Coordinates of C-alpha atoms in Angstrom, one line a residue:
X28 CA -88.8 103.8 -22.5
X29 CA -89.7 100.8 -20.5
X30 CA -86.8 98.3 -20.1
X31 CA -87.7 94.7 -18.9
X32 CA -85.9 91.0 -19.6
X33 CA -88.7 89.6 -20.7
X34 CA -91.3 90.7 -23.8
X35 CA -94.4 90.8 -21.5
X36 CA -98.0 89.7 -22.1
X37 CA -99.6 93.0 -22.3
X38 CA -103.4 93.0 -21.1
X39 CA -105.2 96.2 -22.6
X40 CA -108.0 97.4 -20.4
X41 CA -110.3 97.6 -23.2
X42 CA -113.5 99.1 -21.9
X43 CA -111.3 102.0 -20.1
X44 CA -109.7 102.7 -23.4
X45 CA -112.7 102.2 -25.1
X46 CA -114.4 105.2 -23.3
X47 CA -111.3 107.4 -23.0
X48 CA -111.3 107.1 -27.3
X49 CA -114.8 107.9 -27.8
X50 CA -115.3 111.3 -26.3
X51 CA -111.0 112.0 -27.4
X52 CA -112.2 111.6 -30.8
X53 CA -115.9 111.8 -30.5
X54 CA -116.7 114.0 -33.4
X55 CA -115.0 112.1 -36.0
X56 CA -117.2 110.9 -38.6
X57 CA -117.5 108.8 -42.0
X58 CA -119.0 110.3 -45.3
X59 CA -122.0 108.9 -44.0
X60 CA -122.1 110.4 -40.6
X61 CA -121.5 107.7 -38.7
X62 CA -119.0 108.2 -35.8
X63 CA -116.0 106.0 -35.6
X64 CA -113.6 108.2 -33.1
X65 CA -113.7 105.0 -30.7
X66 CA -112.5 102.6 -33.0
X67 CA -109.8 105.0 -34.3
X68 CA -108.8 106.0 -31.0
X69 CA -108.4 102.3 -29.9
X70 CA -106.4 101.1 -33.2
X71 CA -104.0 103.6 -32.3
X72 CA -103.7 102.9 -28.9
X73 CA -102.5 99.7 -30.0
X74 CA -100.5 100.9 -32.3
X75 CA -98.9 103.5 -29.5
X76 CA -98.8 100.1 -27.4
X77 CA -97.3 97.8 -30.4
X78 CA -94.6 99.8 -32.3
X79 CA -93.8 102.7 -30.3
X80 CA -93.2 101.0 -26.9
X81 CA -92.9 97.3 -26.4
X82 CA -93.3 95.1 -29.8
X83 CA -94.4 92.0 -27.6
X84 CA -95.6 89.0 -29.4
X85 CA -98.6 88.4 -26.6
X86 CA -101.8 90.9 -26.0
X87 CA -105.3 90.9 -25.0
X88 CA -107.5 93.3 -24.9
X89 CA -110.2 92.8 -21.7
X90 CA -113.7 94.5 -22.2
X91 CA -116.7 94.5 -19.7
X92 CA -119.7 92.8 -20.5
X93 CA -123.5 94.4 -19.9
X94 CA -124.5 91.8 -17.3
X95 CA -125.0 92.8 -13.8
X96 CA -122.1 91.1 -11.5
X97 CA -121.7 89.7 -7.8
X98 CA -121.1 93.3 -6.8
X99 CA -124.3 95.1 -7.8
X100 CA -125.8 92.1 -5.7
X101 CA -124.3 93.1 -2.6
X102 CA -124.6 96.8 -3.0
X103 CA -127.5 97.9 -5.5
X104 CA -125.6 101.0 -6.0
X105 CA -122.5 100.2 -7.2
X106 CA -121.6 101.9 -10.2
X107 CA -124.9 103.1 -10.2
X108 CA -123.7 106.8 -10.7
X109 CA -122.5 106.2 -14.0
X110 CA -124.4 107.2 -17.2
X111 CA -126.0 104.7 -19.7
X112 CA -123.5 103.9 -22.9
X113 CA -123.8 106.6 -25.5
X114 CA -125.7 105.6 -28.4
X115 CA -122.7 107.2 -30.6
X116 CA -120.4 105.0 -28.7
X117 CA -122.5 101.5 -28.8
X118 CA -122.9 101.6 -32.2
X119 CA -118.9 101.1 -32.9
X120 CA -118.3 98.1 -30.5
X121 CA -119.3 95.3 -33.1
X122 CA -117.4 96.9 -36.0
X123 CA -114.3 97.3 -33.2
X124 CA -114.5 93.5 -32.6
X125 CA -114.8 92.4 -36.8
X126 CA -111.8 94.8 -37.2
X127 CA -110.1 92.9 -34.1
X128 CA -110.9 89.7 -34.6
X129 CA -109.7 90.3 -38.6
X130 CA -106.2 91.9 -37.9
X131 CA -105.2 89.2 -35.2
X132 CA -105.9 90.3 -32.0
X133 CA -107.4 88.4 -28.8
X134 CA -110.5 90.0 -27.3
X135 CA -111.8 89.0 -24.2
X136 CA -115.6 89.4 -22.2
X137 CA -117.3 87.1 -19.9
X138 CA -120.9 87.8 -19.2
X139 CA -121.6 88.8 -15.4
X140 CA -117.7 88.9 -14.6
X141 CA -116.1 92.5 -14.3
X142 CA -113.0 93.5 -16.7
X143 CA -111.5 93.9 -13.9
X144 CA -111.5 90.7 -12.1
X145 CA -111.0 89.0 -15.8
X146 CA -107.6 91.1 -16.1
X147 CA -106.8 90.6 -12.3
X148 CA -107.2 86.7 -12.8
X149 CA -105.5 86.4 -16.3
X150 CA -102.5 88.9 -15.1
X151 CA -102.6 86.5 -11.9
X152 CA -102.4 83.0 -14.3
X153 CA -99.8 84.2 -16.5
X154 CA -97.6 85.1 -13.5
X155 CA -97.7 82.1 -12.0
X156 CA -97.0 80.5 -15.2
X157 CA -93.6 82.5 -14.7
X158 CA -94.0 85.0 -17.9
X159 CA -94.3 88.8 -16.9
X160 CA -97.4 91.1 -17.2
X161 CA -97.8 94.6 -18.8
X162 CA -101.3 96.1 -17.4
X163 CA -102.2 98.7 -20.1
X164 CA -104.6 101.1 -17.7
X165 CA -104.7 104.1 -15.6
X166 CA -107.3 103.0 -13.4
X167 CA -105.8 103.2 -9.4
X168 CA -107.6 99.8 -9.1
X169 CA -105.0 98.1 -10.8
X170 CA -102.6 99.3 -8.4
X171 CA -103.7 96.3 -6.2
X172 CA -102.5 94.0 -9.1
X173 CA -98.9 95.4 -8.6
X174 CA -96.2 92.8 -8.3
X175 CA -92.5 92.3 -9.1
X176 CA -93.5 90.8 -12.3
X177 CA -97.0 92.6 -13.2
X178 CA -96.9 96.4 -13.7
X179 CA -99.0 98.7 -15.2
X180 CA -98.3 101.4 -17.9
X181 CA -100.0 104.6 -18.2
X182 CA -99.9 105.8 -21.4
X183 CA -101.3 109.3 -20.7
X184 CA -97.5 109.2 -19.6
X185 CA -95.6 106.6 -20.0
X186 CA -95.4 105.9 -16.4
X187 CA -94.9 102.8 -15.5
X188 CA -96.1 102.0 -12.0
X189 CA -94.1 99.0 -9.9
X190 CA -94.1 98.0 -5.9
X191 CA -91.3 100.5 -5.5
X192 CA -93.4 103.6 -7.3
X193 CA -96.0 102.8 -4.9
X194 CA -94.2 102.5 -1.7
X195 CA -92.7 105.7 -2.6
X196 CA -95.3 107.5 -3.4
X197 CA -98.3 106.4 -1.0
X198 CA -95.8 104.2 1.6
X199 CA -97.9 101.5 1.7
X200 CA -98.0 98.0 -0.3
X201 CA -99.8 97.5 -3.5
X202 CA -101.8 94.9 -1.8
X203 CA -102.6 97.5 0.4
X204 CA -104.6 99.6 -2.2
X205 CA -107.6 97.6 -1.5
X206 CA -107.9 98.7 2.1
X207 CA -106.9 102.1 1.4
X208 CA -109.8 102.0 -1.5
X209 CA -112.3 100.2 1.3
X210 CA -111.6 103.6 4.0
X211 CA -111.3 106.5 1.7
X212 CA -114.1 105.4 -0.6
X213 CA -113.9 105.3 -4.7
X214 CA -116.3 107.9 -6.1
X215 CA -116.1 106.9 -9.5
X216 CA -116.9 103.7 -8.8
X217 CA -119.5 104.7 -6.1
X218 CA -117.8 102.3 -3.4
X219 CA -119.2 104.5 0.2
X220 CA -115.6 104.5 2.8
X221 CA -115.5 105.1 5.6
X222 CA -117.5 109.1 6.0
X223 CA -114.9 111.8 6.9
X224 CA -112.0 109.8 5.9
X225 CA -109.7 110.8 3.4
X226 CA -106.4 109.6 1.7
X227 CA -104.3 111.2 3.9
X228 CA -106.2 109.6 7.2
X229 CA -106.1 106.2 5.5
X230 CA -103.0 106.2 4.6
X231 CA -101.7 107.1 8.3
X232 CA -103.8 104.8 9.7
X233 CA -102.5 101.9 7.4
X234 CA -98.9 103.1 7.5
X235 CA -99.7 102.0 11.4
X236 CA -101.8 98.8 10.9
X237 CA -100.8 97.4 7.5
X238 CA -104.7 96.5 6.8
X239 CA -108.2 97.5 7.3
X240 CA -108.9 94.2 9.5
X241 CA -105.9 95.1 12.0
X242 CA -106.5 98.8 12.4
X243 CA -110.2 97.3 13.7
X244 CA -108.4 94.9 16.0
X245 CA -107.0 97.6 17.0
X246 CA -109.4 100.5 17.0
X247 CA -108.7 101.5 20.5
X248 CA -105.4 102.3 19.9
X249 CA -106.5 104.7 17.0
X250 CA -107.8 107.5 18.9
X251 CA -104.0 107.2 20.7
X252 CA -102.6 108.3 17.4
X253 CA -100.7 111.8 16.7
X254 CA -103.6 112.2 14.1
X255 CA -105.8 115.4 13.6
X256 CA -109.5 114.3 15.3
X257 CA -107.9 110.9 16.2
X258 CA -111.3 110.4 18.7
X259 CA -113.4 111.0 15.8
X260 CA -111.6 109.2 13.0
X261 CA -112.5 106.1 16.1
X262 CA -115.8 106.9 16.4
X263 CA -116.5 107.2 12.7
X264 CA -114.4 103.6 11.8
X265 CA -116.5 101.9 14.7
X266 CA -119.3 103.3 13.2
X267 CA -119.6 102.1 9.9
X268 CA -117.3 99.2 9.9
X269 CA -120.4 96.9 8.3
X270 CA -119.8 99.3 5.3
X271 CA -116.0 99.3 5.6
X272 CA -115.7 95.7 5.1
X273 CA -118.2 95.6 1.8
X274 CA -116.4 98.3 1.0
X275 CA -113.6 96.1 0.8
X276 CA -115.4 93.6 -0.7
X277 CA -116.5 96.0 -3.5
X278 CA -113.0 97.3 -4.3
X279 CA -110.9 93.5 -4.5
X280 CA -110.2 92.7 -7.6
X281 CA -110.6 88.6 -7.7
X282 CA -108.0 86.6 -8.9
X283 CA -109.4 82.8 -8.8
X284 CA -112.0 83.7 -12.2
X285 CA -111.6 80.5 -14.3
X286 CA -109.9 81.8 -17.1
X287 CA -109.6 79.4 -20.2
X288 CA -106.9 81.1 -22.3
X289 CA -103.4 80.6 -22.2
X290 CA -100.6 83.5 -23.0
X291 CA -100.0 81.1 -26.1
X292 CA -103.2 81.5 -27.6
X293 CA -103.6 85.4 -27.2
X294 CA -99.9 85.1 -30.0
X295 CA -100.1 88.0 -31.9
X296 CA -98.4 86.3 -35.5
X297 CA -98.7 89.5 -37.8
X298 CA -100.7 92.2 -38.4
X299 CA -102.4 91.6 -41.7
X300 CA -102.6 95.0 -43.3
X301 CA -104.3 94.2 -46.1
X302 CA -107.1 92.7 -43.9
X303 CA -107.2 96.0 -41.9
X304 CA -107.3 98.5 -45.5
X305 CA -110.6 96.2 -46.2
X306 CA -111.9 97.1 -42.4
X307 CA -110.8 100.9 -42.7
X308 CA -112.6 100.7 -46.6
X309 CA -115.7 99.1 -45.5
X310 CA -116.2 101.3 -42.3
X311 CA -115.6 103.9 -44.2
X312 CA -112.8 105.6 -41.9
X313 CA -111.3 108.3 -43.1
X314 CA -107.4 108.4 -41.3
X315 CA -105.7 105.4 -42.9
X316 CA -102.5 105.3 -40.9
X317 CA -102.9 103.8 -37.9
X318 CA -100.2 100.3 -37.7

């Protein structure tokens, strides 16, 4: 059980869970053979969220939108590796959203904007605002996010990851994530790295240098280093440093997105259950327990 002061705004990452439900319950179907495991999986998540954990007054839940964004302009193949939507899965967004929208809970997508950066810059407002942030996702983007009063819950299990949990475990700062992401490369995301260098080369060399831009200040020094290959890992950084740097570029979440919702109007007032029986009737959904 998580213990904080404060009941935090909790920001769902919605098209992570989204996908995570759908192929977890991907062969659950309505009289009419129509799939519904995503929406299922996601009301129950937010049950899990809800009930079990943290029964905090304010969530959102962030989705992606299908618009290109300013990162597929700078590198045509970002992302590119990843399969089209299945039809299966497409087909249960809208009726997701009606039974959202009808129950009482916040929803938001901007066109050509990443969840991410949405999540980054609404965790970013409502900290500043001096409220506390919950990140519901196990994506090691987030980790960049990481402050004293924005973590992030992994419900897989119920870890919650802080600046301490990160300096422990990597020994670097959650700032830090982004430069470690920029040398060692993201495959799911298809950001490129630095060729040849892993996590445990990128992690040394920052453990040295703090950041990306002072181990290049510094590149002479790296092949100094008690590090397997140190004249390599030199000549590979000075190498590809152009694609270092996008890299970089590709894996920093922004946090500056004009956001025009406040923590007060993402209030989660009650759960009307008789609204969400009608949903579950209509859709046709066959497991009637979920909040």
């Amino acid at each position: 059980m998580y213990y904080i002061k404060k009941k935090p705004v909790i920001i769902i990452d919605g098209t992570l869970y989204l996908y995570r439900s759908y192929f977890t319950f991907q062969y659950f179907k309505n009289d009419q053979e129509n799939p519904y495991g995503a929406i299922y999986g996601m009301l129950k998540t937010i049950k899990n969220i809800l009930v079990k954990y943290y029964n905090s007054k304010k969530i959102i839940i962030i989705f992606d939108s299908s618009k290109k964004t300013f990162r597929n302009k700078i590198f045509t193949e970002y992302k590119n590796n990843r399969p089209k939507m299945p039809n299966a899965l497409y087909v249960q967004i809208q009726p997701l959203f009606h039974i959202l929208k009808e129950i009482g809970i916040k929803t938001l997508s901007i066109p050509g904007i990443e969840a991410d950066d949405i999540i980054g810059s609404f965790a970013h407002k409502v900290e500043k605002s001096g409220e506390q942030v919950l990140i519901v996702s196990h994506d090691k983007d987030m980790i960049q996010l990481v402050t004293n009063n924005i973590n992030i819950l992994n419900i897989s299990n119920n870890e919650i990851i802080t600046p301490k949990k990160i300096q422990e475990k990597y020994g670097i700062y959650p700032q830090e994530f982004i430069d470690l992401l920029a040398l060692m490369g993201d495959k799911s995301d298809n950001i490129p790295g630095v060729p040849k260098i892993g996590i445990k080369t990128a992690l040394f060399l920052l453990q040295k240098f703090s950041n990306i831009q002072n181990i290049y200040n510094n590149l002479e020094k790296v092949q100094l280093l008690s590090l397997r290959n140190a004249k390599n890992v030199s000549n590979q950084l000075k190498t590809y440093k152009n694609i270092a740097f996008l890299s970089y570029k590709l894996a920093q979440i922004k946090l500056d997105i004009p956001i025009y919702v406040n923590s007060n109007d993402i209030i989660l007032k009650k759960i009307c259950f008789e609204k969400l029986s009608s949903m579950i009737e209509k859709y046709n959904i066959k497991q009637k327990k979920y909040l």
